[in-house]
Each structure stands twice: as C-alpha cells, then as structure tokens.
CSV table of C-alpha atoms in Angstrom, one decimal:
chain,number,residue,atom,x,y,z
A,25,UNK,CA,-20.4,12.9,-25.4
A,26,UNK,CA,-22.7,11.4,-23.0
A,27,UNK,CA,-25.9,10.6,-24.9
A,28,UNK,CA,-29.1,11.2,-22.9
A,29,UNK,CA,-32.4,9.3,-23.4
A,30,UNK,CA,-34.4,10.2,-26.4
A,31,UNK,CA,-31.4,11.0,-28.9
A,32,UNK,CA,-31.5,7.4,-30.4
A,33,UNK,CA,-34.6,5.3,-30.8
A,34,UNK,CA,-35.3,2.1,-28.7
A,35,UNK,CA,-34.4,-0.5,-31.4
A,36,UNK,CA,-30.8,0.8,-32.1
A,37,UNK,CA,-30.4,1.4,-28.3
A,38,UNK,CA,-31.2,-2.2,-27.8
A,39,UNK,CA,-28.8,-3.3,-30.4
A,40,UNK,CA,-25.9,-1.1,-28.9
A,41,UNK,CA,-26.9,-2.6,-25.5
A,42,UNK,CA,-26.3,-6.2,-27.1
A,43,UNK,CA,-23.2,-4.9,-28.7
A,44,UNK,CA,-21.8,-3.4,-25.5
A,45,UNK,CA,-22.6,-6.5,-23.4
A,46,UNK,CA,-20.6,-8.8,-25.7
A,47,UNK,CA,-17.7,-6.3,-25.7
A,48,UNK,CA,-17.6,-6.2,-21.9
A,49,UNK,CA,-18.0,-10.1,-21.8
A,50,UNK,CA,-15.0,-10.2,-24.2
A,51,UNK,CA,-13.2,-7.7,-22.2
A,52,UNK,CA,-13.5,-9.4,-18.9
A,53,UNK,CA,-12.1,-12.5,-20.6
A,54,UNK,CA,-9.2,-10.4,-22.0
A,55,UNK,CA,-8.6,-8.6,-18.9
A,56,UNK,CA,-7.5,-11.8,-17.2
A,57,UNK,CA,-4.5,-11.7,-19.4
A,58,UNK,CA,-3.8,-8.1,-18.8
A,59,UNK,CA,-4.3,-7.9,-14.9
A,60,UNK,CA,-1.8,-9.1,-12.4
A,61,UNK,CA,-1.4,-8.2,-8.7
A,62,UNK,CA,0.5,-5.1,-9.6
A,63,UNK,CA,-1.9,-3.7,-12.4
A,64,UNK,CA,-5.3,-4.7,-10.9
A,65,UNK,CA,-5.2,-1.8,-8.2
A,66,UNK,CA,-3.8,0.6,-11.0
A,67,UNK,CA,-6.8,-0.4,-13.2
A,68,UNK,CA,-9.3,0.8,-10.5
A,69,UNK,CA,-7.4,4.0,-10.1
A,70,UNK,CA,-7.5,4.6,-13.7
A,71,UNK,CA,-11.3,4.6,-13.8
A,72,UNK,CA,-11.4,7.0,-10.8
A,73,UNK,CA,-8.9,9.3,-12.5
A,74,UNK,CA,-11.1,9.2,-15.7
A,75,UNK,CA,-14.2,10.0,-13.6
A,76,UNK,CA,-12.4,13.0,-12.1
A,77,UNK,CA,-10.9,14.3,-15.1
A,78,UNK,CA,-14.3,14.1,-16.9
A,79,UNK,CA,-15.6,16.7,-14.5
A,80,UNK,CA,-13.0,19.2,-15.7
A,81,UNK,CA,-14.6,20.6,-19.1
A,82,UNK,CA,-12.2,22.9,-20.8
A,83,UNK,CA,-13.1,25.5,-23.3
A,84,UNK,CA,-12.7,24.8,-27.0
A,85,UNK,CA,-14.5,27.4,-29.3
A,86,UNK,CA,-17.6,29.3,-29.9
A,87,UNK,CA,-19.1,28.7,-26.5
A,88,UNK,CA,-18.3,25.0,-26.4
A,89,UNK,CA,-16.2,23.1,-23.9
A,90,UNK,CA,-14.9,19.6,-24.0
A,91,UNK,CA,-13.7,16.9,-21.6
A,92,UNK,CA,-11.5,13.6,-21.3
A,93,UNK,CA,-13.1,10.5,-22.8
A,94,UNK,CA,-10.4,8.3,-21.4
A,95,UNK,CA,-10.5,5.4,-23.8
A,96,UNK,CA,-6.8,6.0,-25.1
A,97,UNK,CA,-5.6,6.8,-21.7
A,98,UNK,CA,-7.0,3.6,-20.2
A,99,UNK,CA,-5.9,1.4,-23.0
A,100,UNK,CA,-2.3,2.5,-23.0
A,101,UNK,CA,-2.0,2.3,-19.1
A,102,UNK,CA,-3.7,-0.9,-18.4
A,103,UNK,CA,-4.5,-2.7,-21.7
A,104,UNK,CA,-7.4,-2.4,-24.2
A,105,UNK,CA,-9.7,-5.0,-22.7
A,106,UNK,CA,-9.1,-3.5,-19.1
A,107,UNK,CA,-9.4,0.0,-20.7
A,108,UNK,CA,-13.1,-1.0,-22.1
A,109,UNK,CA,-14.0,-1.8,-18.7
A,110,UNK,CA,-12.3,1.1,-17.0
A,111,UNK,CA,-14.5,3.4,-19.2
A,112,UNK,CA,-17.6,1.4,-18.8
A,113,UNK,CA,-17.4,1.6,-14.9
A,114,UNK,CA,-17.3,5.2,-15.2
A,115,UNK,CA,-20.2,5.5,-17.5
A,116,UNK,CA,-22.1,3.2,-15.3
A,117,UNK,CA,-21.4,5.2,-12.1
A,118,UNK,CA,-22.2,8.5,-13.9
A,119,UNK,CA,-25.5,7.2,-15.2
A,120,UNK,CA,-26.8,5.8,-12.3
A,121,UNK,CA,-25.6,8.0,-9.7
A,122,UNK,CA,-25.3,11.3,-11.3
A,123,UNK,CA,-28.0,11.2,-14.2
A,124,UNK,CA,-25.1,11.8,-16.7
A,125,UNK,CA,-25.7,9.9,-19.8
A,126,UNK,CA,-29.2,8.3,-20.2
A,127,UNK,CA,-30.0,4.7,-18.9
A,128,UNK,CA,-31.7,3.4,-21.9
A,129,UNK,CA,-28.8,5.1,-23.9
A,130,UNK,CA,-26.1,3.0,-21.8
A,131,UNK,CA,-25.5,0.6,-24.5
A,132,UNK,CA,-24.8,3.7,-26.9
A,133,UNK,CA,-22.6,5.4,-24.6
A,134,UNK,CA,-20.5,2.2,-23.9
A,135,UNK,CA,-20.2,1.5,-27.6
A,136,UNK,CA,-19.3,5.0,-28.4
A,137,UNK,CA,-17.2,6.1,-25.6
A,138,UNK,CA,-15.8,2.9,-24.3
A,139,UNK,CA,-15.5,0.7,-27.2
A,140,UNK,CA,-14.7,3.0,-30.1
A,141,UNK,CA,-12.3,5.0,-28.4
A,142,UNK,CA,-10.3,2.3,-26.8
A,143,UNK,CA,-10.2,0.1,-29.9
A,144,UNK,CA,-9.4,2.8,-32.2
A,145,UNK,CA,-6.8,4.6,-30.0
A,146,UNK,CA,-5.0,1.3,-29.1
A,147,UNK,CA,-4.8,0.3,-32.7
A,148,UNK,CA,-3.2,3.7,-33.7
A,149,UNK,CA,-0.9,3.6,-30.7
A,150,UNK,CA,0.3,0.0,-31.5
A,151,UNK,CA,1.0,1.0,-35.2
A,152,UNK,CA,2.9,4.1,-34.1
A,153,UNK,CA,5.1,2.2,-31.4
A,154,UNK,CA,6.0,-0.4,-34.1
A,155,UNK,CA,7.5,2.4,-36.5
A,156,UNK,CA,8.9,4.9,-33.9
A,157,UNK,CA,12.3,4.4,-32.3
A,158,UNK,CA,12.0,2.2,-28.9
A,159,UNK,CA,11.8,4.5,-25.9
A,160,UNK,CA,9.7,6.4,-23.5
A,161,UNK,CA,9.4,9.4,-25.7
A,162,UNK,CA,7.9,7.5,-28.4
A,163,UNK,CA,5.2,5.9,-26.1
A,164,UNK,CA,4.4,9.4,-24.9
A,165,UNK,CA,4.1,10.7,-28.7
A,166,UNK,CA,2.2,7.5,-29.9
A,167,UNK,CA,-0.3,8.3,-27.0
A,168,UNK,CA,-0.7,11.7,-28.0
A,169,UNK,CA,-1.7,10.7,-31.6
A,170,UNK,CA,-4.0,7.8,-30.6
A,171,UNK,CA,-6.0,10.0,-28.0
A,172,UNK,CA,-6.3,12.9,-30.7
A,173,UNK,CA,-7.7,10.2,-33.1
A,174,UNK,CA,-9.9,8.5,-30.8
A,175,UNK,CA,-12.1,11.6,-30.0
A,176,UNK,CA,-13.4,12.5,-33.8
A,177,UNK,CA,-13.7,8.6,-34.1
A,178,UNK,CA,-16.1,8.6,-31.4
A,179,UNK,CA,-18.0,11.7,-32.8
A,180,UNK,CA,-18.2,9.8,-36.1
A,181,UNK,CA,-19.7,6.6,-34.4
A,182,UNK,CA,-22.3,8.7,-32.8
A,183,UNK,CA,-23.1,10.3,-36.1
A,184,UNK,CA,-23.4,6.8,-37.8
A,185,UNK,CA,-25.8,5.7,-34.9
A,186,UNK,CA,-27.7,8.8,-35.2
A,187,UNK,CA,-28.1,8.1,-38.8
A,188,UNK,CA,-29.4,4.7,-38.0
A,189,UNK,CA,-31.8,5.6,-35.1
A,190,UNK,CA,-32.0,9.2,-34.6
A,191,UNK,CA,-35.3,10.5,-33.2
A,192,UNK,CA,-35.2,13.8,-35.1
A,193,UNK,CA,-35.2,14.4,-38.8
A,194,UNK,CA,-32.0,16.5,-39.2
A,195,UNK,CA,-29.7,16.1,-42.3
A,196,UNK,CA,-27.0,13.8,-41.4
A,197,UNK,CA,-24.4,16.0,-43.4
A,198,UNK,CA,-25.0,18.6,-41.1
A,199,UNK,CA,-24.7,16.6,-38.0
A,200,UNK,CA,-21.5,14.8,-39.2
A,201,UNK,CA,-19.9,18.2,-40.0
A,202,UNK,CA,-20.8,19.8,-36.7
A,203,UNK,CA,-19.9,16.7,-34.7
A,204,UNK,CA,-16.5,16.0,-36.3
A,205,UNK,CA,-15.4,19.5,-36.4
A,206,UNK,CA,-15.8,20.3,-32.8
A,207,UNK,CA,-14.6,17.0,-31.6
A,208,UNK,CA,-11.3,17.5,-33.5
A,209,UNK,CA,-10.8,20.3,-31.2
A,210,UNK,CA,-11.7,18.4,-28.1
A,211,UNK,CA,-9.3,15.8,-29.4
A,212,UNK,CA,-6.3,18.2,-28.8
A,213,UNK,CA,-7.2,18.7,-25.1
A,214,UNK,CA,-7.7,14.9,-24.7
A,215,UNK,CA,-4.4,14.1,-26.5
A,216,UNK,CA,-2.6,16.6,-24.3
A,217,UNK,CA,-4.2,15.0,-21.1
A,218,UNK,CA,-3.3,11.6,-22.2
A,219,UNK,CA,0.2,12.3,-23.2
A,220,UNK,CA,1.0,14.3,-20.0
A,221,UNK,CA,-0.6,11.6,-17.8
A,222,UNK,CA,1.1,8.6,-19.6
A,223,UNK,CA,4.7,10.5,-19.6
A,224,UNK,CA,4.2,11.1,-15.7
A,225,UNK,CA,3.5,7.4,-14.9
A,226,UNK,CA,6.1,6.0,-17.4
A,227,UNK,CA,8.7,8.3,-15.9
A,228,UNK,CA,8.3,6.7,-12.6
A,229,UNK,CA,7.1,3.2,-13.2
A,230,UNK,CA,7.4,2.2,-16.8
A,231,UNK,CA,6.9,-1.5,-15.9
A,232,UNK,CA,3.1,-0.6,-14.9
A,233,UNK,CA,2.4,1.0,-18.2
A,234,UNK,CA,0.9,-1.7,-20.4
A,235,UNK,CA,1.7,0.2,-23.8
A,236,UNK,CA,5.4,0.4,-22.7
A,237,UNK,CA,5.9,-3.4,-21.9
A,238,UNK,CA,8.9,-4.7,-23.7
A,239,UNK,CA,10.7,-1.4,-24.0
A,240,UNK,CA,12.3,-1.5,-20.3
A,241,UNK,CA,16.2,-2.0,-20.5
A,242,UNK,CA,17.6,-4.8,-18.7
A,243,UNK,CA,19.4,-3.9,-15.5
A,244,UNK,CA,23.0,-3.5,-15.8
A,245,UNK,CA,26.0,-3.1,-13.2
A,246,UNK,CA,29.6,-1.5,-13.8
A,247,UNK,CA,32.1,-4.2,-12.8
A,248,UNK,CA,35.8,-3.2,-13.3
A,249,UNK,CA,34.9,-0.5,-15.8
A,250,UNK,CA,32.7,-2.6,-17.9
A,251,UNK,CA,28.8,-2.8,-17.7
A,252,UNK,CA,27.4,-6.2,-17.2
A,253,UNK,CA,23.9,-7.6,-17.2
A,254,UNK,CA,22.4,-8.4,-13.7
A,255,UNK,CA,21.9,-12.1,-13.0
A,256,UNK,CA,18.2,-12.9,-13.5
A,257,UNK,CA,18.1,-14.4,-10.1
A,258,UNK,CA,19.3,-11.2,-8.5
A,259,UNK,CA,16.9,-9.0,-10.7
A,260,UNK,CA,13.9,-11.0,-9.8
A,261,UNK,CA,14.8,-10.8,-6.1
A,262,UNK,CA,15.3,-7.3,-5.7
A,263,UNK,CA,12.6,-6.1,-7.9
A,264,UNK,CA,9.6,-7.1,-5.9
A,265,UNK,CA,10.7,-4.9,-2.9
A,266,UNK,CA,11.2,-1.7,-5.0
A,267,UNK,CA,7.7,-2.4,-6.9
A,268,UNK,CA,5.7,-2.8,-3.6
A,269,UNK,CA,7.0,0.4,-2.3
A,270,UNK,CA,7.0,2.8,-5.2
A,271,UNK,CA,3.5,1.1,-6.3
A,272,UNK,CA,1.9,2.1,-3.1
A,273,UNK,CA,3.2,5.7,-3.5
A,274,UNK,CA,2.0,5.9,-7.2
A,275,UNK,CA,-1.5,4.6,-6.1
A,276,UNK,CA,-1.8,6.9,-3.1
A,277,UNK,CA,-0.6,10.0,-5.2
A,278,UNK,CA,-3.0,9.1,-8.2
A,279,UNK,CA,-5.9,8.8,-5.5
A,280,UNK,CA,-5.1,12.1,-3.9
A,281,UNK,CA,-4.8,13.7,-7.3
A,282,UNK,CA,-8.2,12.4,-8.3
A,283,UNK,CA,-9.9,13.6,-5.2
A,284,UNK,CA,-8.1,17.1,-5.6
A,285,UNK,CA,-9.4,17.4,-9.3
A,286,UNK,CA,-12.9,16.3,-8.4
A,287,UNK,CA,-13.5,17.8,-5.2
A,288,UNK,CA,-11.8,21.2,-5.7
A,289,UNK,CA,-10.5,21.8,-9.3
A,290,UNK,CA,-13.7,20.9,-10.8
A,291,UNK,CA,-15.5,24.0,-9.5
A,292,UNK,CA,-13.3,26.0,-12.0
A,293,UNK,CA,-14.4,24.0,-15.0
A,294,UNK,CA,-15.9,25.5,-18.1
A,295,UNK,CA,-19.9,26.0,-17.6
A,296,UNK,CA,-20.2,25.9,-21.5
A,297,UNK,CA,-22.2,22.9,-23.1
A,298,UNK,CA,-19.9,20.0,-24.4
A,299,UNK,CA,-19.6,19.1,-27.9
A,300,UNK,CA,-22.6,16.9,-28.1
A,301,UNK,CA,-24.8,19.1,-26.2
A,302,UNK,CA,-23.8,22.2,-28.2
A,303,UNK,CA,-24.3,20.3,-31.6
A,304,UNK,CA,-27.7,18.8,-30.1
A,305,UNK,CA,-28.9,22.3,-29.4
A,306,UNK,CA,-27.8,24.0,-32.4
A,307,UNK,CA,-29.2,21.4,-34.9
A,308,UNK,CA,-32.3,20.3,-33.1
A,309,UNK,CA,-31.3,16.8,-32.1
A,310,UNK,CA,-32.4,17.5,-28.5
A,311,UNK,CA,-35.9,18.0,-29.4
A,312,UNK,CA,-37.2,14.5,-28.0
A,313,UNK,CA,-34.7,14.4,-24.9
A,314,UNK,CA,-36.4,12.4,-22.4
A,315,UNK,CA,-36.2,12.9,-18.4
A,316,UNK,CA,-33.5,10.8,-17.1
A,317,UNK,CA,-34.6,8.1,-14.7
A,318,UNK,CA,-31.9,9.1,-12.2
A,319,UNK,CA,-32.8,12.8,-12.1
A,320,UNK,CA,-34.0,12.6,-8.7
A,321,UNK,CA,-30.9,11.1,-7.5
A,322,UNK,CA,-29.2,12.9,-4.4
A,323,UNK,CA,-26.2,13.1,-6.6
A,324,UNK,CA,-27.8,14.3,-9.7
A,325,UNK,CA,-26.0,16.8,-11.9
A,326,UNK,CA,-22.9,16.4,-9.9
A,327,UNK,CA,-24.2,18.1,-6.8
A,328,UNK,CA,-25.1,16.9,-3.4
A,329,UNK,CA,-28.9,17.5,-2.7
A,330,UNK,CA,-29.9,19.8,0.0
A,331,UNK,CA,-26.5,21.4,0.2
A,332,UNK,CA,-26.7,24.9,-0.9
A,333,UNK,CA,-23.3,25.9,-1.2
A,334,UNK,CA,-22.4,25.3,-4.9
A,335,UNK,CA,-18.7,24.8,-4.2
A,336,UNK,CA,-19.2,22.5,-1.4
A,337,UNK,CA,-22.0,20.5,-3.1
A,338,UNK,CA,-20.0,20.0,-6.4
A,339,UNK,CA,-16.9,19.2,-4.5
A,340,UNK,CA,-18.6,16.6,-2.2
A,341,UNK,CA,-20.4,15.0,-5.2
A,342,UNK,CA,-16.9,14.7,-6.9
A,343,UNK,CA,-15.3,13.2,-3.9
A,344,UNK,CA,-18.1,10.7,-3.7
A,345,UNK,CA,-18.1,9.9,-7.4
A,346,UNK,CA,-14.1,9.1,-7.1
A,347,UNK,CA,-14.6,7.0,-4.1
A,348,UNK,CA,-17.3,5.0,-5.5
A,349,UNK,CA,-15.6,4.6,-8.8
A,350,UNK,CA,-12.3,3.4,-7.4
A,351,UNK,CA,-14.1,0.8,-5.2
A,352,UNK,CA,-16.4,-0.5,-7.7
A,353,UNK,CA,-13.4,-0.6,-10.5
A,354,UNK,CA,-11.0,-2.2,-7.9
A,355,UNK,CA,-13.7,-4.9,-7.0
A,356,UNK,CA,-14.0,-5.7,-10.8
A,357,UNK,CA,-10.7,-5.8,-11.6
A,358,UNK,CA,-9.5,-7.7,-8.4
A,359,UNK,CA,-12.1,-10.3,-9.1
A,360,UNK,CA,-10.9,-10.7,-12.7
A,361,UNK,CA,-7.5,-11.2,-11.4
A,362,UNK,CA,-8.4,-13.5,-8.6
A,363,UNK,CA,-10.4,-15.7,-11.3
A,364,UNK,CA,-7.0,-16.1,-13.2
A,365,UNK,CA,-5.3,-17.3,-10.1
A,366,UNK,CA,-8.2,-19.9,-9.2
A,367,UNK,CA,-8.0,-21.0,-12.8
A,368,UNK,CA,-4.3,-22.1,-12.2
A,369,UNK,CA,-4.5,-23.5,-8.8
A,370,UNK,CA,-6.6,-26.7,-9.5
A,371,UNK,CA,-4.2,-27.7,-12.4
A,372,UNK,CA,-1.2,-27.2,-10.0
A,373,UNK,CA,-2.9,-29.1,-7.4
A,374,UNK,CA,-3.8,-32.0,-9.6
A,375,UNK,CA,-0.2,-32.2,-11.1
A,376,UNK,CA,1.2,-32.1,-7.6
A,377,UNK,CA,-0.9,-35.2,-6.5
C-alpha cells in the first residue's frame, strides 16, 4: 500500500505531512514511557523484521499479491507509540533508499500505514484482551483479529484521502469497493503473520511483549508439598540474569531470521502487483504517477545497481535494508530511552544534595 508520488495532490499531501509529523512527535514522547533498556533493542529489531517481511509478497487473488503492513505487530510487541515509530522508520528507509513509496507522499504513507494501522489495531487488541480470558492464547487470538481489521482500515483511509485529494477523476465508490475488497484478503495474511510472530515471542519471553504485560504469573516454588510465592527480593535478584541471556538470544535469532527472509526467501516472493498497484492499474488511479525522486538510487526497486544476477542483487539489497533499518531504528529508540534516563538523573542529583 505504498502510495507513489502523483496519486494524491500537493495540498492533501502537505496536510498529511503535518499530521504525520505531529503523530511522530507525540509518539516520540509516548515511546519514552514504553521503552526501557530491554525493549529499546527489541524495537529496532521489530522495525528490521517488518522491513524484511514486507519484501515477501504473498499471492491473494486474481493476479494480486499482498505483504505485511506491520502496524499491529509493532504495536503489540513494543507498544502503540513505539509501533508508529517502527513503521515510520521502515517507510523512511524504503522511500529514500529503495524508491518504494513517494517522497512527497511520505506523509500519506506514514498516516495510512503507520498511524492508522497501529491505532486501529491496538484499539481492537486492547478491547479484546479485556473481554477474553487472561492468558497467552488470548493475546495471540487478539493479535490475529487486530491485524485482520487494521489492513482494510488502512485501505479505507487511503480511499478517504483519495476522495479528498485524488489526482484522477474516478468514482470513489469503485475505488472503495476494490480497495477494501482486496485488502480484506490481504488482511488474512497479515493476521496470520502477526499472530505467529507474537505467539513465538510470547512463548519464550512474554515479559518483552508489550501487549502481554500484566499477564505473567508470579513465580512460585513448591515447599513442603505446597506452592508458595517467590519472595519479591529473590525474584528481582534472579530475573535480570535470565533476562540478559535469553534477550540476547532472542535478538540474535530475530536478526538472523530477518536477514534470511530479506536476503534469501524474498527471491521467491510473488511478483504480482500488490493490492494498491492492482487497483490503481485497473481503475486508472495511476494515470498521473510521477517519477520517484530516488529512482536513480543504487538500491532502487530492491536491487543493487550493476549487480546483474537477480538473485544476488535482490538478496544484497534485502540484507542492506535490514542492516540499515535495524541501525536507524535502534539509534532512534536508544536515544528515546536515554532521554528518559537523563530526565530522571538531575532530579535524583538535586534531591541527593
């Protein structure tokens, strides 16, 4: 659903740019409450994983493919504010380096793919978690439903923006029907990927899943045939050691998985146009598509310039994309986390004096 330059007129693009900038500013502030020394590195990894999985277009119907948007996945794993930032980092890297998604349409894409998907998904997720039985299976089921709803919600948001500022004269009813119809199908794939990923992480480190906070059971030991709660001091003393070890393993495993998906598996992704591309071609929305400002980038169209072997070119581009995204994302989230720490230090110093 990456909107290229030329689909939406300049005034509407400018307004969405302001909306996107405001949402990112709010998200940076909110991410300070969501991130700590454990979850900041995970957030960078989530951004890289989303980048990798977005390269894996899967077939849906009638010569159309779809790919992960990632808003639901990011919001549930690392929090809604951090989730907006994760997807925004991915969109920025894709637009600048890979000529995927117009630069003048960056505000449209952030609003549609980062803000709408994250907000809608997390609202659905929290609503379901409150009414479902408390447990890991409920978190996974709520993740599936939230992701499923988020994709057609993004399609509806694009339709609304096109109705306001579309550059071609196409009946909005036809656009809405086509967009929502195909993205309901894509949403099923999004839901499956999101639920599988959340389920995998929650199985090994539920404490790192933002959406599962408060669901962990207190540690208990069997003493004299009876279960007793582990003393708070003992739990606090032993938890950090296990967390450090398994957290590193989880991070390395996630990064290697992302590199394999982007560097190797992506070669076997569907070559069919994605939902927006298919609708745009069928309905004539793409009549005024403009050349991408980064079309001459060495990595444009997810290939390395001057590398003639298609498999090698695409694989190298994917690996580079994952690397750049994890570095950029981690830098952002680490900075946000450090700002939170810095804000606390002066107060502590003053009170100590």
